[in-house]
Amino acid sequence: MKTHTESEENYIKALYHLGGEQPVSNGDLAQRVGAKGSSVTQAVKRLGQKDLVNVVPYKGVQLTPKGIRLAKSILRKHRLWETFLVDKLGFGWDEVHPLAEQLEHIQSEELVDRLFQFLGSPKHDPHGDPIPERDGQMPPVLGQPIGAFTAGAEIRIVRVEDAGSEFFDQLDTMNINLGNTYEIRTISAFDASVELGSPTGSFWLSQSMCANIYAVQS
Amino acid sequence: MKTHTESEENYIKALYHLGGEQPVSNGDLAQRVGAKGSSVTQAVKRLGQKDLVNVVPYKGVQLTPKGIRLAKSILRKHRLWETFLVDKLGFGWDEVHPLAEQLEHIQSEELVDRLFQFLGSPKHDPHGDPIPERDGQMPPVLGQPIGAFTAGAEIRIVRVEDAGSEFFDQLDTMNINLGNTYEIRTISAFDASVELGSPTGSFWLSQSMCANIYAVQS
DNA sequence: CTTTTATTTTAGGCAAAGCTAAAAATTATC
DNA sequence: GATAATTTTTAGCTTTGCCTAAAATAAAAG
């Protein structure tokens, strides 16, 4: 089992995030990792030599199966650590991302396995995103955007998009958390905002909020 | 709050380990960090520019107050992570060192504080070594070597030296753990080995084992 | 189907961090 | 106190990983 630098792992992660198994352009990758195009050209050349990506000059970069395996293992670590930080240490879900970006580079299969167990073999992280299994399998991506339901439906929040800290702040001030259940009261035909009802009252969610909150019928 | 590279932190840690506040020779430092002398000369020059050490060429390197603060904060993280790994994840005390060496470089005051709380504000790590406080204060270094007691004493194991994996294996096979209590039955005048007694029987410990096991009267 | 614009790659630099081999300084020995 | 042995530093090279500026290629516009 080879070991990789943090920079390499960051490129792999970015590639997986941007394109999954599909090719990604130099520019997009540069933007994502926060480097200049020329640095990216070099970096992906190195990754190519390690058989983690296929590079077609001027065309794009694509993860190899080996690269995809690595990407998933990093994502697994990232999401397990986020779960740890929220569930065990009491961090807010808006605070954990930068910390998990450091922790995801810790190298130890054993540690990951034990952490996974310690956390109760979770399938989803504190945002509701699926945690890749040990073997690379992905648990289902949960829920549909709130706007996709019809008035009268009973729903349970199961996932939120990472739409920036202001979004998370808004969730916090509105006291919206994973697991909360609501009734869909109204869906505005004018601006696609939604009225949610709970035992304690009702409130309106803007279209942009709704687009980043996912739920299932309950 | 500035941020340091892992390499820098490793040098600081090594300096603290070898000399504490006292100066350390280039050679000793090189040995400890596993680099050549020439690399060390460069490295300490960099550290000097950051005001973490004072360098007197050909004479030695010494931590500054700032360097000592950093060293203690790294040690604090190291020992807290070791505690986490043993207490929460069930690692053996012989396995945790290399992992903690990775985890100790994670940068976040908040994380350290929360981890500390989560672990129940421990004063000592799984080996019984003191965990530096937030403000740099050091809890007491516990116990005396087993050979320092007199026959008849009731003792409790409170600390073990990190004397390599074979030592830890031996502790494991003899089922010796922190917190265990014994009676000192005999101290050999011939080879300084010691006979310990417990409710379930008695056994002998070699002089070298004793030298690395620390206890208090109980 | 050229020309302009945008993207990507090359070329050349820089800093961190390691190395080896040679020079300089210190310490030990006679 | 002069010489030998050890330690430390300098000098010069390597790799990773980033940068800027210039050249090359691809895409868009006329």
Coordinates of C-alpha atoms (C1' of nucleotides) in Angstrom, one line a residue:
Chain A
M1 CA 0.0 0.0 0.0
K2 CA 1.7 3.2 -1.3
T3 CA 1.4 6.4 0.6
H4 CA 0.5 9.7 -1.0
T5 CA 1.2 13.3 -0.2
E6 CA -1.5 15.7 1.0
S7 CA -1.3 17.6 -2.2
E8 CA -1.9 14.5 -4.3
E9 CA -4.8 13.5 -2.2
N10 CA -6.3 16.9 -2.6
Y11 CA -6.1 16.7 -6.3
I12 CA -7.7 13.2 -6.3
K13 CA -10.5 14.5 -4.0
A14 CA -11.1 17.5 -6.2
L15 CA -11.2 15.3 -9.3
Y16 CA -13.8 13.0 -7.7
H17 CA -15.8 15.9 -6.5
L18 CA -15.9 17.7 -9.9
G19 CA -16.2 14.8 -12.3
G20 CA -16.6 11.6 -10.5
E21 CA -15.5 9.1 -13.1
Q22 CA -15.8 11.7 -15.9
P23 CA -12.9 13.8 -17.2
V24 CA -12.3 17.2 -15.7
S25 CA -10.8 20.3 -17.3
N26 CA -7.5 21.8 -16.1
G27 CA -9.2 25.1 -15.3
D28 CA -11.9 23.6 -13.2
L29 CA -9.4 21.6 -11.3
A30 CA -7.2 24.6 -10.8
Q31 CA -10.1 26.6 -9.4
R32 CA -11.1 23.8 -7.1
V33 CA -7.7 23.1 -5.5
G34 CA -6.8 26.8 -5.4
A35 CA -3.8 26.7 -7.7
K36 CA -2.8 28.0 -11.0
G37 CA -3.3 26.1 -14.2
S38 CA 0.4 25.5 -14.7
S39 CA 0.7 23.9 -11.3
V40 CA -2.2 21.6 -12.1
T41 CA -0.5 20.5 -15.3
Q42 CA 2.5 19.4 -13.4
A43 CA 0.5 17.8 -10.6
V44 CA -1.6 15.7 -12.8
K45 CA 1.5 14.6 -14.7
R46 CA 2.8 13.2 -11.4
L47 CA -0.6 11.6 -10.6
G48 CA -0.5 10.0 -14.1
Q49 CA 2.9 8.4 -13.4
K50 CA 1.3 6.8 -10.3
D51 CA -1.5 5.5 -12.4
L52 CA -4.1 7.5 -10.5
V53 CA -5.3 9.4 -13.4
N54 CA -5.3 9.4 -17.2
V55 CA -4.2 12.7 -18.8
V56 CA -5.1 13.7 -22.3
P57 CA -3.2 17.0 -22.9
Y58 CA -5.4 20.0 -23.7
K59 CA -8.4 17.7 -23.2
G60 CA -8.8 16.8 -19.6
V61 CA -7.9 14.5 -16.7
Q62 CA -9.8 11.4 -15.6
L63 CA -9.5 9.2 -12.5
T64 CA -8.4 5.6 -13.1
P65 CA -10.1 2.8 -11.1
K66 CA -7.2 3.1 -8.7
G67 CA -7.7 6.8 -8.4
I68 CA -11.4 6.3 -7.8
R69 CA -10.6 3.8 -5.0
L70 CA -8.3 6.3 -3.4
A71 CA -10.9 9.1 -3.8
K72 CA -13.5 7.1 -2.0
S73 CA -11.2 6.1 0.8
I74 CA -10.4 9.8 1.4
L75 CA -14.1 10.7 1.3
R76 CA -14.8 7.9 3.7
K77 CA -12.3 9.2 6.1
H78 CA -13.5 12.8 5.7
R79 CA -17.1 11.9 6.4
L80 CA -16.2 9.6 9.3
W81 CA -14.2 12.3 11.0
E82 CA -17.0 14.8 10.4
T83 CA -19.3 12.4 12.1
F84 CA -16.9 12.1 15.0
L85 CA -16.5 15.8 15.4
V86 CA -20.2 16.4 15.4
D87 CA -21.5 13.4 17.3
K88 CA -18.7 13.0 19.8
L89 CA -17.1 16.4 20.2
G90 CA -20.2 18.5 19.8
F91 CA -19.0 20.7 16.9
G92 CA -21.6 22.4 14.8
W93 CA -22.0 21.0 11.3
D94 CA -20.8 24.3 9.8
E95 CA -17.5 24.1 11.6
V96 CA -16.3 20.6 10.8
H97 CA -15.3 20.8 7.2
P98 CA -11.9 22.4 7.5
L99 CA -11.0 20.1 10.4
A100 CA -12.0 17.0 8.5
E101 CA -9.9 18.2 5.6
Q102 CA -6.9 17.8 7.9
L103 CA -7.9 14.6 9.5
E104 CA -8.8 12.9 6.2
H105 CA -5.1 12.6 5.4
I106 CA -4.2 10.5 8.5
Q107 CA -2.9 7.2 7.2
S108 CA -4.1 4.1 9.0
E109 CA -6.6 1.5 7.8
E110 CA -6.9 0.3 11.4
L111 CA -7.8 3.7 12.7
V112 CA -10.5 4.2 10.1
D113 CA -12.0 0.8 10.9
R114 CA -12.0 1.4 14.6
L115 CA -13.4 4.9 14.2
F116 CA -16.2 3.5 12.0
Q117 CA -17.1 1.0 14.7
F118 CA -16.8 3.6 17.5
L119 CA -19.3 5.8 15.7
G120 CA -21.8 2.9 15.3
S121 CA -21.1 2.0 11.7
P122 CA -22.8 5.1 10.3
K123 CA -24.0 5.1 6.7
H124 CA -24.4 8.9 6.5
D125 CA -22.4 11.8 7.9
P126 CA -23.9 14.8 9.8
H127 CA -25.0 16.5 6.6
G128 CA -26.7 13.3 5.5
D129 CA -24.1 12.5 2.8
P130 CA -23.3 8.8 2.3
I131 CA -20.1 7.5 3.8
P132 CA -18.4 5.1 1.3
E133 CA -18.1 1.6 2.7
R134 CA -14.8 -0.1 3.3
D135 CA -15.0 -1.8 -0.1
G136 CA -16.0 1.4 -2.0
Q137 CA -19.7 0.8 -2.1
M138 CA -21.8 3.9 -1.7
P139 CA -24.9 4.0 0.6
P140 CA -27.9 5.6 -1.1
V141 CA -28.0 9.4 -1.5
L142 CA -31.0 10.3 0.5
G143 CA -34.1 12.4 -0.1
Q144 CA -35.4 14.9 -2.6
P145 CA -35.4 18.7 -2.4
I146 CA -38.3 19.9 -0.3
G147 CA -39.9 21.6 -3.3
A148 CA -40.4 18.2 -4.9
F149 CA -43.1 17.2 -2.5
T150 CA -46.7 18.0 -2.7
A151 CA -48.8 19.9 -0.1
G152 CA -50.0 17.8 2.7
A153 CA -47.0 15.4 2.7
E154 CA -45.3 14.5 6.0
I155 CA -41.6 14.8 5.6
R156 CA -38.4 14.1 7.5
I157 CA -35.2 16.1 6.8
V158 CA -32.4 13.7 5.9
R159 CA -29.8 15.7 4.1
V160 CA -28.5 19.2 3.5
E161 CA -26.2 20.5 0.7
D162 CA -23.0 22.2 1.7
A163 CA -24.1 25.6 0.5
G164 CA -21.7 27.7 2.6
S165 CA -21.7 29.0 6.2
E166 CA -24.5 31.5 5.7
F167 CA -26.7 28.7 4.7
F168 CA -25.8 26.7 7.8
D169 CA -26.3 29.7 10.0
Q170 CA -29.8 30.1 8.6
L171 CA -30.5 26.5 9.3
D172 CA -29.3 27.0 12.9
T173 CA -31.4 30.1 13.5
M174 CA -34.4 28.4 12.1
N175 CA -33.6 25.4 14.2
I176 CA -33.7 23.0 11.3
N177 CA -31.8 19.8 11.9
L178 CA -31.5 16.4 10.3
G179 CA -34.3 14.1 11.6
N180 CA -36.8 16.9 12.1
T181 CA -40.3 16.2 10.7
Y182 CA -42.7 18.6 9.2
E183 CA -45.9 18.8 7.2
I184 CA -45.8 20.5 3.9
R185 CA -48.6 23.1 4.2
T186 CA -48.3 25.2 1.1
I187 CA -46.1 25.5 -1.9
S188 CA -46.2 28.9 -3.4
A189 CA -47.0 29.0 -7.1
F190 CA -45.4 32.5 -7.3
D191 CA -41.9 32.0 -6.0
A192 CA -41.7 28.3 -5.1
S193 CA -41.3 29.0 -1.4
V194 CA -42.7 26.4 0.9
E195 CA -44.7 26.6 4.2
L196 CA -43.7 23.9 6.7
G197 CA -45.8 23.1 9.7
S198 CA -44.7 21.5 12.9
P199 CA -46.6 20.9 16.2
T200 CA -45.2 24.2 17.4
G201 CA -46.2 26.4 14.5
S202 CA -45.4 27.0 10.9
F203 CA -42.9 29.0 8.9
W204 CA -41.9 29.7 5.3
L205 CA -38.7 28.6 3.5
S206 CA -37.4 30.4 0.5
Q207 CA -36.9 28.6 -2.8
S208 CA -33.1 28.7 -2.3
M209 CA -33.3 27.3 1.1
C210 CA -35.6 24.5 -0.1
A211 CA -33.3 23.6 -3.0
N212 CA -30.5 22.7 -0.5
I213 CA -32.7 20.8 2.0
Y214 CA -33.6 17.2 1.2
A215 CA -36.3 15.1 2.8
V216 CA -38.1 11.8 2.6
Q217 CA -41.8 11.0 3.1
S218 CA -42.4 9.8 6.6
Chain B
M1 CA -1.3 32.3 15.5
K2 CA 1.3 31.2 12.9
T3 CA 1.3 27.8 11.5
H4 CA 4.2 25.4 11.2
T5 CA 5.2 22.6 8.9
E6 CA 5.3 19.1 10.2
S7 CA 9.0 19.0 9.8
E8 CA 9.4 22.1 11.9
E9 CA 7.2 20.6 14.6
N10 CA 9.2 17.4 14.6
Y11 CA 12.4 19.3 15.2
I12 CA 10.8 21.3 18.0
K13 CA 9.5 18.1 19.6
A14 CA 12.9 16.4 19.3
L15 CA 14.6 19.4 20.9
Y16 CA 12.2 19.3 23.8
H17 CA 12.6 15.6 24.2
L18 CA 16.3 15.7 24.2
G19 CA 17.2 18.8 26.1
G20 CA 14.0 20.3 27.5
E21 CA 15.1 23.9 27.9
Q22 CA 18.8 23.0 27.7
P23 CA 20.8 23.2 24.5
V24 CA 21.1 20.1 22.2
S25 CA 23.9 19.2 19.9
N26 CA 23.5 19.0 16.1
G27 CA 24.4 15.3 16.2
D28 CA 21.9 14.2 18.8
L29 CA 19.2 16.2 17.1
A30 CA 20.1 14.6 13.7
Q31 CA 19.9 11.1 15.2
R32 CA 16.5 11.9 16.9
V33 CA 14.8 13.3 13.8
G34 CA 16.4 10.7 11.5
A35 CA 18.2 13.2 9.2
K36 CA 21.8 14.0 8.4
G37 CA 23.7 16.7 10.2
S38 CA 23.7 18.9 7.2
S39 CA 19.9 18.9 7.0
V40 CA 19.7 19.7 10.7
T41 CA 22.0 22.7 10.3
Q42 CA 19.6 24.1 7.7
A43 CA 16.5 23.2 9.6
V44 CA 17.5 24.9 12.8
K45 CA 18.5 28.0 10.8
R46 CA 14.9 28.2 9.6
L47 CA 13.7 27.7 13.2
G48 CA 16.0 30.4 14.4
Q49 CA 14.5 32.9 11.9
K50 CA 11.1 32.1 13.4
D51 CA 12.4 32.8 16.8
L52 CA 11.7 29.2 18.0
V53 CA 15.3 28.4 18.8
N54 CA 18.6 30.1 19.5
V55 CA 21.5 28.7 17.5
V56 CA 25.1 29.0 18.4
P57 CA 27.1 27.6 15.5
Y58 CA 29.2 24.6 16.4
K59 CA 27.8 24.8 20.0
G60 CA 24.2 23.8 20.1
V61 CA 20.6 24.7 19.7
Q62 CA 18.2 25.7 22.4
L63 CA 14.5 26.3 22.4
T64 CA 13.3 29.8 23.1
P65 CA 10.3 30.4 25.4
K66 CA 8.2 30.5 22.2
G67 CA 9.7 27.2 21.1
I68 CA 9.0 25.6 24.5
R69 CA 5.4 26.8 24.3
L70 CA 5.1 25.2 20.9
A71 CA 6.8 22.0 22.1
K72 CA 4.4 21.6 25.0
S73 CA 1.3 22.2 22.8
I74 CA 2.5 19.5 20.5
L75 CA 3.1 17.1 23.4
R76 CA -0.3 17.9 24.7
K77 CA -1.9 17.0 21.4
H78 CA 0.2 13.9 21.1
R79 CA -0.8 12.6 24.6
L80 CA -4.4 13.5 24.2
W81 CA -4.7 11.7 21.0
E82 CA -2.9 8.7 22.5
T83 CA -5.5 8.7 25.3
F84 CA -8.3 8.9 22.7
L85 CA -6.9 6.0 20.7
V86 CA -6.6 3.8 23.8
D87 CA -9.6 4.8 25.9
K88 CA -12.1 5.3 23.1
L89 CA -10.9 3.2 20.1
G90 CA -9.4 0.3 22.1
F91 CA -5.9 0.4 20.6
G92 CA -3.2 -1.2 22.6
W93 CA -0.7 1.1 24.2
D94 CA 2.1 -0.2 22.0
E95 CA 0.2 0.7 18.8
V96 CA -0.7 4.3 19.4
H97 CA 2.6 6.2 19.1
P98 CA 2.9 6.3 15.3
L99 CA -0.7 7.3 15.0
A100 CA -0.4 10.0 17.5
E101 CA 2.6 11.3 15.6
Q102 CA 0.4 12.0 12.7
L103 CA -2.5 13.4 14.7
E104 CA -0.4 15.7 16.8
H105 CA 0.1 17.9 13.8
I106 CA -3.6 18.7 13.3
Q107 CA -4.1 22.4 13.9
S108 CA -7.0 23.5 15.9
E109 CA -7.1 24.9 19.4
E110 CA -10.8 24.2 19.5
L111 CA -10.4 20.6 18.6
V112 CA -7.8 20.1 21.3
D113 CA -10.0 21.7 23.9
R114 CA -13.0 19.6 23.0
L115 CA -11.0 16.4 22.8
F116 CA -9.7 17.2 26.3
Q117 CA -13.2 17.6 27.6
F118 CA -14.4 14.5 25.8
L119 CA -11.7 12.4 27.4
G120 CA -12.7 13.7 30.9
S121 CA -9.9 16.2 31.3
P122 CA -7.2 13.6 31.8
K123 CA -3.9 14.6 33.5
H124 CA -1.9 11.6 32.3
D125 CA -1.9 9.6 29.1
P126 CA -2.2 5.8 28.8
H127 CA 1.5 5.3 29.6
G128 CA 1.1 7.5 32.7
D129 CA 3.0 10.4 31.2
P130 CA 1.7 13.9 32.2
I131 CA -0.4 15.8 29.6
P132 CA 0.7 19.4 29.5
E133 CA -2.2 21.7 30.5
R134 CA -3.6 24.3 28.1
D135 CA -1.4 27.0 29.7
G136 CA 1.8 24.9 29.6
Q137 CA 1.7 23.7 33.2
M138 CA 2.9 20.1 33.6
P139 CA 1.0 17.7 35.9
P140 CA 3.4 15.7 38.2
V141 CA 5.5 12.9 36.8
L142 CA 4.2 10.0 38.7
G143 CA 5.9 7.2 40.6
Q144 CA 9.3 5.7 41.2
P145 CA 10.9 2.7 39.6
I146 CA 9.7 -0.5 41.2
G147 CA 13.2 -1.3 42.5
A148 CA 13.1 1.8 44.6
F149 CA 10.6 0.3 47.0
T150 CA 11.3 -2.0 49.9
A151 CA 10.0 -5.5 50.5
G152 CA 6.5 -5.5 52.0
A153 CA 5.3 -2.4 50.3
E154 CA 1.9 -2.3 48.6
I155 CA 2.3 -0.5 45.2
R156 CA 0.1 0.6 42.3
I157 CA 1.5 0.8 38.8
V158 CA 1.1 4.4 37.5
R159 CA 3.5 4.8 34.6
V160 CA 5.7 2.9 32.1
E161 CA 8.6 4.1 30.1
D162 CA 8.4 3.9 26.3
A163 CA 11.1 1.2 26.0
G164 CA 10.1 -0.2 22.7
S165 CA 7.5 -2.7 21.4
E166 CA 9.2 -5.8 22.9
F167 CA 8.9 -4.2 26.4
F168 CA 5.2 -3.5 25.8
D169 CA 4.7 -7.0 24.5
Q170 CA 6.3 -8.3 27.7
L171 CA 3.9 -6.2 29.8
D172 CA 1.0 -7.6 27.8
T173 CA 2.0 -11.2 28.2
M174 CA 2.5 -10.7 31.9
N175 CA -0.8 -8.9 32.1
I176 CA 0.7 -5.8 33.7
N177 CA -1.4 -2.7 33.3
L178 CA -1.6 0.8 34.7
G179 CA -3.6 0.7 37.9
N180 CA -2.7 -2.8 38.9
T181 CA -1.7 -3.2 42.5
Y182 CA 0.9 -5.6 43.9
E183 CA 2.8 -6.4 47.1
I184 CA 6.6 -6.3 46.8
R185 CA 7.6 -9.7 48.1
T186 CA 11.3 -9.9 47.5
I187 CA 14.1 -7.8 46.1
S188 CA 17.0 -9.9 45.0
A189 CA 20.3 -8.7 46.3
F190 CA 22.0 -10.7 43.5
D191 CA 20.5 -9.2 40.3
A192 CA 18.0 -6.6 41.6
S193 CA 15.1 -8.5 40.2
V194 CA 11.8 -8.2 42.1
E195 CA 9.1 -10.6 43.2
L196 CA 5.6 -9.1 43.0
G197 CA 2.7 -10.7 44.7
S198 CA -1.0 -10.3 43.8
P199 CA -4.1 -12.2 45.1
T200 CA -3.7 -14.7 42.2
G201 CA -0.1 -15.6 42.8
S202 CA 3.4 -14.1 42.5
F203 CA 6.0 -13.6 39.8
W204 CA 9.4 -12.2 39.2
L205 CA 10.3 -9.1 37.2
S206 CA 13.8 -8.7 35.8
Q207 CA 15.9 -5.6 36.7
S208 CA 15.4 -4.2 33.2
M209 CA 11.6 -4.6 33.4
C210 CA 11.5 -3.0 36.8
A211 CA 13.6 0.0 35.7
N212 CA 10.9 0.9 33.2
I213 CA 7.9 0.4 35.4
Y214 CA 6.9 3.1 37.9
A215 CA 4.6 2.8 40.9
V216 CA 3.4 4.6 44.0
Q217 CA 2.7 3.3 47.4
S218 CA -0.9 2.5 47.9
Chain C
dC1 C1' -12.1 29.5 -43.1
dT2 C1' -9.6 32.8 -41.0
dT3 C1' -8.9 35.6 -37.0
dT4 C1' -9.6 36.5 -32.2
dT5 C1' -10.2 34.8 -27.6
dA6 C1' -9.7 31.5 -24.1
dT7 C1' -7.4 27.6 -22.3
dT8 C1' -3.5 24.8 -21.6
dT9 C1' 1.2 23.7 -21.6
dT10 C1' 6.3 24.9 -21.4
dA11 C1' 10.1 27.3 -19.6
dG12 C1' 12.3 29.1 -15.9
dG13 C1' 12.2 30.6 -10.8
dC14 C1' 11.7 30.0 -5.8
dA15 C1' 11.2 27.8 -1.1
dA16 C1' 11.2 23.7 1.9
dA17 C1' 13.6 19.7 3.1
dG18 C1' 16.3 16.2 2.2
dC19 C1' 21.0 14.2 0.5
dT20 C1' 26.5 13.6 -0.3
dA21 C1' 31.0 15.2 -0.3
dA22 C1' 34.4 18.7 1.0
dA23 C1' 35.9 22.3 4.1
dA24 C1' 36.2 24.4 8.7
dA25 C1' 35.9 24.3 13.6
dT26 C1' 36.2 21.9 17.9
dT27 C1' 37.7 18.4 20.9
dA28 C1' 40.8 14.8 22.1
dT29 C1' 45.4 12.7 22.1
dC30 C1' 50.1 12.4 22.3
Chain D
dG1 C1' 51.0 22.9 22.1
dA2 C1' 50.8 20.3 17.7
dT3 C1' 48.4 16.8 15.4
dA4 C1' 44.7 13.5 14.9
dA5 C1' 39.8 12.5 15.3
dT6 C1' 35.3 14.1 15.6
dT7 C1' 31.6 17.2 14.8
dT8 C1' 29.5 20.8 12.3
dT9 C1' 29.0 23.7 8.5
dT10 C1' 29.1 24.9 3.5
dA11 C1' 28.5 24.0 -1.2
dG12 C1' 26.0 22.0 -4.5
dC13 C1' 22.3 18.7 -6.1
dT14 C1' 17.4 16.5 -6.0
dT15 C1' 12.3 16.4 -5.6
dT16 C1' 7.8 18.3 -4.5
dG17 C1' 4.9 21.9 -5.4
dC18 C1' 3.9 26.2 -6.2
dC19 C1' 4.5 30.7 -9.0
dT20 C1' 4.8 34.1 -13.5
dA21 C1' 5.3 34.9 -18.2
dA22 C1' 5.6 33.3 -22.8
dA23 C1' 4.4 29.9 -26.4
dA24 C1' 1.2 26.6 -28.2
dT25 C1' -3.3 24.7 -28.9
dA26 C1' -8.3 24.6 -29.0
dA27 C1' -12.7 27.0 -29.3
dA28 C1' -15.5 30.9 -30.7
dA29 C1' -16.6 34.7 -33.7
dG30 C1' -16.7 37.0 -37.8

